[in-house]
Coordinates of C-alpha atoms in Angstrom, one line a residue:
X1 CA 115.8 84.8 31.9
X2 CA 115.3 81.1 31.2
X3 CA 111.5 81.6 31.3
X4 CA 111.8 84.2 28.5
X5 CA 114.1 82.1 26.5
X6 CA 111.9 79.1 26.6
X7 CA 108.9 81.3 25.8
X8 CA 110.8 82.7 22.7
X9 CA 111.7 79.2 21.6
X10 CA 108.2 77.9 22.0
X11 CA 106.4 80.8 20.3
X12 CA 108.9 81.1 17.5
X13 CA 108.8 77.3 16.8
X14 CA 105.0 77.2 16.7
X15 CA 104.7 80.4 14.6
X16 CA 107.2 79.1 12.0
X17 CA 105.6 75.7 11.8
X18 CA 102.1 77.2 11.4
X19 CA 103.2 79.7 8.7
X20 CA 105.1 77.0 6.8
X21 CA 102.2 74.6 7.0
X22 CA 99.6 77.2 5.8
X23 CA 101.8 78.1 2.8
X24 CA 101.8 74.5 1.6
X25 CA 98.1 73.8 1.8
X26 CA 95.9 74.7 -1.2
X27 CA 92.8 76.0 0.4
X28 CA 89.3 76.0 -1.0
X29 CA 87.8 79.4 -1.6
X30 CA 85.9 80.5 1.5
X31 CA 83.5 83.4 2.0
X32 CA 85.6 84.8 4.8
X33 CA 89.2 85.0 5.8
X34 CA 90.7 82.3 8.0
X35 CA 93.8 81.8 10.3
X36 CA 95.4 80.1 7.3
X37 CA 94.9 83.3 5.2
X38 CA 96.5 85.4 8.0
X39 CA 99.5 83.1 8.2
X40 CA 99.9 83.2 4.4
X41 CA 100.2 87.0 4.6
X42 CA 103.3 86.5 6.7
X43 CA 104.7 83.9 4.3
X44 CA 104.2 86.3 1.4
X45 CA 106.5 88.8 3.1
X46 CA 109.4 86.3 3.3
X47 CA 112.0 86.2 0.5
X48 CA 111.7 82.4 0.2
X49 CA 113.9 82.1 -2.9
X50 CA 116.7 84.1 -1.4
X51 CA 116.6 82.2 1.9
X52 CA 116.6 78.9 0.1
X53 CA 119.6 80.0 -2.0
X54 CA 121.4 81.1 1.2
X55 CA 120.8 77.7 2.8
X56 CA 122.0 75.8 -0.2
X57 CA 125.1 77.9 -0.6
X58 CA 126.1 77.5 3.1
X59 CA 125.2 73.8 3.0
X60 CA 127.4 73.1 0.0
X61 CA 130.4 75.5 0.7
X62 CA 130.6 76.0 4.5
X63 CA 132.2 73.2 6.5
X64 CA 130.8 74.4 9.9
X65 CA 127.3 74.6 8.5
X66 CA 127.7 71.0 7.1
X67 CA 128.8 69.9 10.6
X68 CA 125.7 71.6 12.1
X69 CA 123.5 69.7 9.7
X70 CA 125.2 66.4 10.6
X71 CA 124.5 67.3 14.3
X72 CA 120.8 67.6 13.4
X73 CA 120.9 64.1 12.1
X74 CA 122.6 62.7 15.2
X75 CA 121.5 61.1 18.5
X76 CA 121.8 64.2 20.7
X77 CA 119.4 66.3 18.6
X78 CA 117.1 63.3 18.2
X79 CA 116.8 63.2 22.0
X80 CA 115.9 67.0 22.1
X81 CA 113.4 66.5 19.3
X82 CA 111.7 63.6 21.1
X83 CA 111.7 65.3 24.5
X84 CA 110.3 68.6 23.1
X85 CA 107.4 67.0 21.2
X86 CA 106.6 64.8 24.2
X87 CA 105.6 67.8 26.3
X88 CA 101.9 68.1 26.9
X89 CA 102.0 71.9 26.3
X90 CA 103.6 71.4 22.9
X91 CA 101.1 68.7 21.9
X92 CA 98.2 70.9 23.1
X93 CA 99.2 73.7 20.7
X94 CA 99.9 71.3 17.8
X95 CA 96.4 69.7 18.3
X96 CA 94.9 73.2 18.4
X97 CA 96.5 74.0 15.0
X98 CA 95.6 70.7 13.5
X99 CA 92.0 71.1 14.6
X100 CA 92.1 74.5 13.0
X101 CA 92.8 72.9 9.6
X102 CA 96.6 73.2 9.5
X103 CA 98.4 69.9 8.8
X104 CA 101.2 70.7 11.2
X105 CA 101.9 67.0 12.0
X106 CA 102.4 66.2 8.3
X107 CA 104.9 69.1 8.1
X108 CA 106.8 68.1 11.2
X109 CA 107.0 64.5 9.9
X110 CA 108.4 65.7 6.7
X111 CA 111.1 67.4 8.7
X112 CA 111.5 64.2 10.7
X113 CA 112.0 62.2 7.5
X114 CA 114.4 64.9 6.2
X115 CA 116.6 64.5 9.3
X116 CA 116.0 60.8 10.1
X117 CA 114.1 61.6 13.3
X118 CA 111.1 59.9 14.9
X119 CA 107.7 61.0 13.7
X120 CA 105.8 63.3 16.0
X121 CA 102.8 61.1 15.4
X122 CA 102.3 58.2 13.0
X123 CA 101.7 60.2 9.8
X124 CA 104.0 59.7 6.9
X125 CA 105.0 61.6 3.7
X126 CA 105.1 60.5 0.1
X127 CA 108.2 58.4 -0.4
X128 CA 110.7 58.7 -3.2
X129 CA 109.8 56.6 -6.2
X130 CA 113.0 54.6 -6.7
X131 CA 116.0 56.5 -5.3
X132 CA 119.3 57.1 -6.9
X133 CA 119.9 59.2 -10.0
X134 CA 117.4 57.3 -12.1
X135 CA 114.7 57.8 -9.5
X136 CA 115.5 61.5 -9.3
X137 CA 115.3 62.0 -13.1
X138 CA 112.0 60.1 -13.2
X139 CA 110.6 62.2 -10.3
X140 CA 111.8 65.5 -11.8
X141 CA 110.4 64.7 -15.2
X142 CA 107.0 63.7 -13.7
X143 CA 106.8 67.2 -12.2
X144 CA 107.3 69.0 -15.5
X145 CA 104.2 70.2 -17.5
X146 CA 105.8 68.9 -20.7
X147 CA 102.8 69.5 -23.0
X148 CA 102.3 73.0 -21.8
X149 CA 106.0 73.8 -22.2
X150 CA 106.0 72.3 -25.7
X151 CA 102.9 74.3 -26.7
X152 CA 104.5 77.5 -25.4
X153 CA 107.7 76.8 -27.2
X154 CA 105.9 76.4 -30.5
X155 CA 103.9 79.6 -29.9
X156 CA 106.9 81.7 -29.1
X157 CA 108.7 80.6 -32.3
X158 CA 105.7 82.0 -34.2
X159 CA 105.0 85.1 -32.2
X160 CA 108.3 86.4 -30.7
X161 CA 111.1 87.6 -33.1
X162 CA 113.5 87.7 -30.1
X163 CA 112.8 84.1 -29.1
X164 CA 113.1 82.9 -32.7
X165 CA 116.4 84.7 -33.1
X166 CA 117.7 82.9 -30.0
X167 CA 116.9 79.5 -31.4
X168 CA 118.2 80.5 -34.9
X169 CA 121.5 81.3 -33.1
X170 CA 121.5 78.0 -31.1
X171 CA 120.7 75.8 -34.1
X172 CA 123.2 77.6 -36.4
X173 CA 126.2 76.5 -34.2
X174 CA 128.7 74.1 -35.5
X175 CA 127.7 71.0 -33.6
X176 CA 130.5 68.9 -35.1
X177 CA 132.8 70.9 -32.8
X178 CA 130.7 69.6 -29.9
X179 CA 131.0 66.0 -31.2
X180 CA 134.8 66.5 -31.5
X181 CA 134.8 67.7 -27.9
X182 CA 133.0 64.6 -26.7
X183 CA 135.1 62.2 -28.7
X184 CA 138.3 63.8 -27.5
X185 CA 137.3 64.1 -23.9
X186 CA 137.8 61.0 -21.8
X187 CA 136.3 62.9 -18.8
X188 CA 133.1 63.6 -20.8
X189 CA 132.8 60.0 -21.9
X190 CA 133.3 58.8 -18.3
X191 CA 130.6 61.2 -17.1
X192 CA 128.0 59.8 -19.5
X193 CA 129.1 56.2 -18.5
X194 CA 128.6 57.0 -14.9
X195 CA 125.0 58.0 -15.6
X196 CA 124.5 54.7 -17.4
X197 CA 126.0 52.8 -14.5
X198 CA 123.5 54.5 -12.1
X199 CA 120.6 53.3 -14.2
X200 CA 119.8 56.6 -16.0
X201 CA 118.4 56.0 -19.5
X202 CA 120.6 58.5 -21.3
X203 CA 119.2 57.7 -24.7
X204 CA 115.6 58.2 -23.6
X205 CA 116.4 61.5 -21.9
X206 CA 118.1 63.0 -25.0
X207 CA 115.4 61.6 -27.2
X208 CA 112.9 63.5 -25.1
X209 CA 114.9 66.7 -25.4
X210 CA 115.5 66.3 -29.1
X211 CA 111.8 65.6 -29.7
X212 CA 110.8 68.7 -27.7
X213 CA 112.9 71.0 -29.9
X214 CA 112.0 69.2 -33.1
X215 CA 115.3 67.8 -34.4
X216 CA 115.9 64.1 -35.2
X217 CA 117.0 61.5 -32.7
X218 CA 116.5 57.8 -33.2
X219 CA 117.1 55.6 -30.1
X220 CA 117.4 52.4 -32.2
X221 CA 119.9 54.2 -34.5
X222 CA 122.1 55.7 -31.8
X223 CA 123.4 54.5 -28.5
X224 CA 125.4 57.1 -26.7
X225 CA 128.2 54.9 -25.4
X226 CA 131.5 55.9 -23.8
X227 CA 133.1 55.2 -27.2
X228 CA 131.7 56.6 -30.4
X229 CA 133.4 54.5 -33.1
X230 CA 130.3 52.7 -34.3
X231 CA 128.0 55.7 -33.9
X232 CA 126.0 57.4 -36.7
X233 CA 127.5 60.9 -37.1
X234 CA 124.1 62.5 -37.6
X235 CA 122.8 60.9 -34.4
X236 CA 125.9 62.0 -32.4
X237 CA 125.3 65.5 -33.7
X238 CA 121.6 65.3 -32.6
X239 CA 122.6 64.3 -29.1
X240 CA 125.3 67.0 -28.8
X241 CA 122.7 69.5 -30.1
X242 CA 120.3 68.3 -27.4
X243 CA 123.0 68.8 -24.7
X244 CA 124.0 72.2 -26.0
X245 CA 120.5 73.6 -26.4
X246 CA 119.4 72.3 -23.1
X247 CA 122.4 73.7 -21.3
X248 CA 121.9 77.1 -22.9
X249 CA 118.3 77.2 -21.9
X250 CA 118.8 76.1 -18.3
X251 CA 121.2 79.0 -18.0
X252 CA 118.9 81.4 -19.8
X253 CA 115.8 80.4 -17.8
X254 CA 117.6 80.9 -14.5
X255 CA 119.2 84.2 -15.6
X256 CA 115.7 85.4 -16.6
X257 CA 114.7 85.4 -12.9
X258 CA 117.3 88.1 -12.3
X259 CA 115.4 91.4 -11.7
X260 CA 115.9 93.9 -14.6
X261 CA 114.8 97.4 -15.2
X262 CA 111.3 97.6 -16.7
X263 CA 111.6 97.8 -20.5
X264 CA 109.1 99.7 -22.7
X265 CA 108.1 96.5 -24.6
X266 CA 108.4 92.7 -24.2
X267 CA 111.9 91.2 -24.5
X268 CA 113.5 87.8 -24.7
X269 CA 113.7 87.9 -20.9
X270 CA 109.9 88.2 -20.8
X271 CA 109.6 85.2 -23.1
X272 CA 111.8 83.1 -21.0
X273 CA 110.0 84.1 -17.8
X274 CA 106.8 82.7 -19.4
X275 CA 108.5 79.3 -19.5
X276 CA 109.8 79.7 -15.9
X277 CA 106.3 80.5 -14.7
X278 CA 105.2 77.1 -16.0
X279 CA 107.7 75.2 -13.9
X280 CA 106.8 73.9 -10.4
X281 CA 110.0 75.5 -8.9
X282 CA 109.0 74.9 -5.2
X283 CA 108.3 71.2 -5.9
X284 CA 111.5 70.7 -7.9
X285 CA 113.5 72.4 -5.1
X286 CA 111.9 70.2 -2.5
X287 CA 112.7 67.1 -4.6
X288 CA 116.3 68.1 -4.9
X289 CA 116.7 68.8 -1.2
X290 CA 114.9 65.5 -0.3
X291 CA 117.2 63.4 -2.6
X292 CA 120.2 65.4 -1.5
X293 CA 119.6 64.7 2.2
X294 CA 118.3 61.1 2.1
X295 CA 119.7 59.4 -1.0
X296 CA 123.2 58.1 -0.8
X297 CA 123.6 57.6 -4.5
X298 CA 122.4 61.2 -5.2
X299 CA 124.9 62.5 -2.6
X300 CA 127.7 60.5 -4.4
X301 CA 126.7 62.1 -7.7
X302 CA 126.9 65.6 -6.1
X303 CA 130.4 64.7 -4.8
X304 CA 131.3 63.7 -8.3
X305 CA 130.3 67.2 -9.5
X306 CA 132.8 68.6 -7.0
X307 CA 135.6 66.4 -8.2
X308 CA 138.4 66.7 -10.7
X309 CA 136.8 64.7 -13.5
X310 CA 133.7 66.9 -13.8
X311 CA 135.9 70.0 -13.4
X312 CA 137.8 69.0 -16.5
X313 CA 134.5 68.5 -18.4
X314 CA 133.3 72.0 -17.2
X315 CA 136.6 73.7 -18.3
X316 CA 136.6 71.9 -21.7
X317 CA 133.0 72.7 -22.5
X318 CA 133.1 76.4 -21.7
X319 CA 136.4 76.8 -23.5
X320 CA 134.7 75.9 -26.8
X321 CA 134.3 78.9 -29.2
X322 CA 130.8 77.9 -30.1
X323 CA 129.7 77.9 -26.5
X324 CA 131.3 81.3 -25.8
X325 CA 129.6 82.8 -28.8
X326 CA 126.2 81.8 -27.5
X327 CA 126.9 83.0 -24.0
X328 CA 128.1 86.3 -25.4
X329 CA 125.0 86.6 -27.5
X330 CA 122.8 86.0 -24.4
X331 CA 124.9 88.5 -22.3
X332 CA 124.5 91.2 -25.0
X333 CA 120.8 90.5 -25.0
X334 CA 120.7 91.5 -21.3
X335 CA 120.8 88.1 -19.6
X336 CA 123.4 87.8 -16.9
X337 CA 124.4 84.2 -17.9
X338 CA 128.0 84.6 -16.8
X339 CA 126.9 85.6 -13.3
X340 CA 124.7 82.6 -13.1
X341 CA 127.3 80.2 -14.4
X342 CA 129.8 81.6 -11.9
X343 CA 127.3 81.1 -9.1
X344 CA 127.2 77.4 -10.2
X345 CA 131.0 77.4 -10.3
X346 CA 131.2 78.7 -6.7
X347 CA 128.5 76.3 -5.7
X348 CA 130.5 73.3 -6.9
X349 CA 134.1 74.7 -6.4
X350 CA 134.8 75.0 -10.2
X351 CA 136.7 77.7 -12.2
X352 CA 134.7 80.8 -13.2
X353 CA 133.7 80.9 -16.9
X354 CA 134.6 84.6 -16.9
X355 CA 136.3 86.7 -14.3
X356 CA 133.0 87.8 -12.8
X357 CA 132.2 86.8 -9.3
X358 CA 129.2 86.6 -7.0
X359 CA 128.5 88.0 -3.7
X360 CA 130.4 86.1 -1.1
X361 CA 129.1 84.8 2.2
X362 CA 129.5 87.3 4.9
X363 CA 131.4 85.4 7.5
X364 CA 130.7 81.7 7.1
X365 CA 129.7 79.3 9.8
X366 CA 126.5 79.3 11.8
X367 CA 127.1 82.8 13.0
X368 CA 127.5 84.1 9.5
X369 CA 124.4 82.1 8.3
X370 CA 122.2 83.6 11.1
X371 CA 123.5 87.1 10.2
X372 CA 122.9 86.6 6.5
X373 CA 119.4 85.1 7.1
X374 CA 118.3 87.9 9.4
X375 CA 119.6 90.5 6.9
X376 CA 117.2 89.0 4.3
X377 CA 114.1 89.2 6.5
X378 CA 111.8 92.3 6.3
X379 CA 111.6 92.6 10.1
X380 CA 109.7 95.9 10.2
X381 CA 107.1 94.8 7.7
X382 CA 106.7 91.5 9.6
X383 CA 106.3 93.3 12.9
X384 CA 103.8 95.7 11.5
X385 CA 101.7 92.9 10.0
X386 CA 101.9 91.0 13.4
X387 CA 100.5 94.0 15.3
X388 CA 97.8 94.6 12.7
X389 CA 96.7 90.9 12.8
X390 CA 96.4 91.0 16.6
X391 CA 94.0 93.9 16.2
X392 CA 92.0 92.9 13.1
X393 CA 91.9 89.0 13.1
X394 CA 90.1 87.2 15.9
X395 CA 91.5 83.8 14.6
X396 CA 95.0 85.1 14.7
X397 CA 94.6 86.7 18.2
X398 CA 93.1 83.4 19.5
X399 CA 96.2 81.5 18.3
X400 CA 98.6 83.8 20.2
X401 CA 96.3 83.9 23.3
X402 CA 96.7 80.1 23.2
X403 CA 100.4 80.3 22.9
X404 CA 100.9 82.9 25.6
X405 CA 98.6 81.0 28.0
X406 CA 100.9 78.0 28.0
X407 CA 102.7 77.0 31.2
X408 CA 106.2 78.1 30.3
X409 CA 107.6 76.8 33.6
X410 CA 107.2 73.3 32.1
X411 CA 109.4 74.4 29.2
X412 CA 112.0 75.7 31.6
X413 CA 111.9 72.4 33.5
X414 CA 112.4 70.6 30.2
X415 CA 115.5 72.6 29.4
X416 CA 116.9 72.3 32.9
X417 CA 116.4 68.5 32.9
X418 CA 117.6 67.8 29.4
X419 CA 121.4 67.6 29.0
X420 CA 120.9 67.3 25.3
X421 CA 119.0 70.6 25.1
X422 CA 121.6 72.4 27.1
X423 CA 124.4 70.9 25.0
X424 CA 122.6 72.1 21.8
X425 CA 122.5 75.7 23.1
X426 CA 126.1 75.5 24.2
X427 CA 127.1 74.3 20.7
X428 CA 125.5 77.4 19.2
X429 CA 127.5 79.6 21.6
X430 CA 130.7 77.7 20.7
X431 CA 130.1 78.4 17.1
X432 CA 129.8 82.1 17.7
X433 CA 126.0 82.5 17.6
X434 CA 124.8 85.3 19.9
X435 CA 122.0 83.3 21.4
X436 CA 120.9 86.0 23.8
X437 CA 120.7 88.6 21.1
X438 CA 118.7 86.3 18.9
X439 CA 116.1 85.5 21.6
X440 CA 116.0 89.1 22.6
X441 CA 115.0 89.9 19.0
X442 CA 112.3 87.2 19.1
X443 CA 111.0 88.3 22.5
X444 CA 110.9 91.9 21.4
X445 CA 109.1 91.0 18.2
X446 CA 106.3 89.2 20.1
X447 CA 106.1 91.9 22.8
X448 CA 107.2 90.1 25.9
X449 CA 110.1 91.1 28.2
X450 CA 113.7 89.7 27.9

């Protein structure tokens, strides 16, 4: 039994690392298919966005899942990590993959940096620029194709009546009401001041947004302080306009990713999807996760978003008639903005904007996460593709011949001699994870007995 379990762990670990690595490497066009192409076929079957959303939701709402992540950053798992990757059998397979053109060591060392573990070998990853909120904003802006987004925006205003109607609606709002909201909300003023305290150039950011959408904003004329008594009214309106339009578009752009029935002609949703297609979503997601797990100031900012002060700003902003009017306009146009906002609300523990909910987590905890994750995987399609690749791809078959020829008794010895590895498995059992059922599933997938 232990032999089969260690075989399942070994094969699954290597297969996942190989697939993840292949999916991240831009490959030059080659005259024939490669192992990397085979692994990319598996990656293409995975619902990556849904799995990422599931991890983030558990990570931010489920205490047991957060404790599990803390365990992965602790000394006990660090010992398991070091022991596992010190095994000759493991190194042999990693070297095999590396020599085959897959940068598995780089990927593993990204994981190591993510969790604060030792590198598997001395290769690093690109470091964060500066850290903190200011560094995150700079890094995120550096990823955005601003010129392409600006050109598409101007094109849509000329060619799409639906898109132009949206912006006519946005710009026709009474922005003085938004100014009044800011001036009367101590919480909103405190939030902006916190951004300044953390080194974020608020004026520069809103100047960029205002310039993008083509309405005036002068940095020398306006300084968005926590009190507005000496501020130019026109400049305050420009800034509140930037906040309002940007907030609406973030909601719209995300809502546009919600699958809808195929319409007979192009719609506003199609226009917004064109913008979404320009965004490097994977890189932005990776950036958020890296800051979230490694940067203390960024973690503190997230804690602030879960606190009472931001909750008050949230409630005040979405209580404004002008904001509700635009949300209703978008909802009537077929964009599920309320569903999106309420996902954000659940994500941060805030009040729903309308009494519409989102699908709840099944059970919570590690056991619930495993069940939810498995429910998202197209297991039949993955199994069929695996069996097809074994028959049709010599490179793929060679990889699994290499895996199955390893001395699995050495892995059993590793488990039996490692108190930390045994403790890790026991922790999974203590949290309700059916370890035997999971490894039975893995073993059955790869076609060896359990």
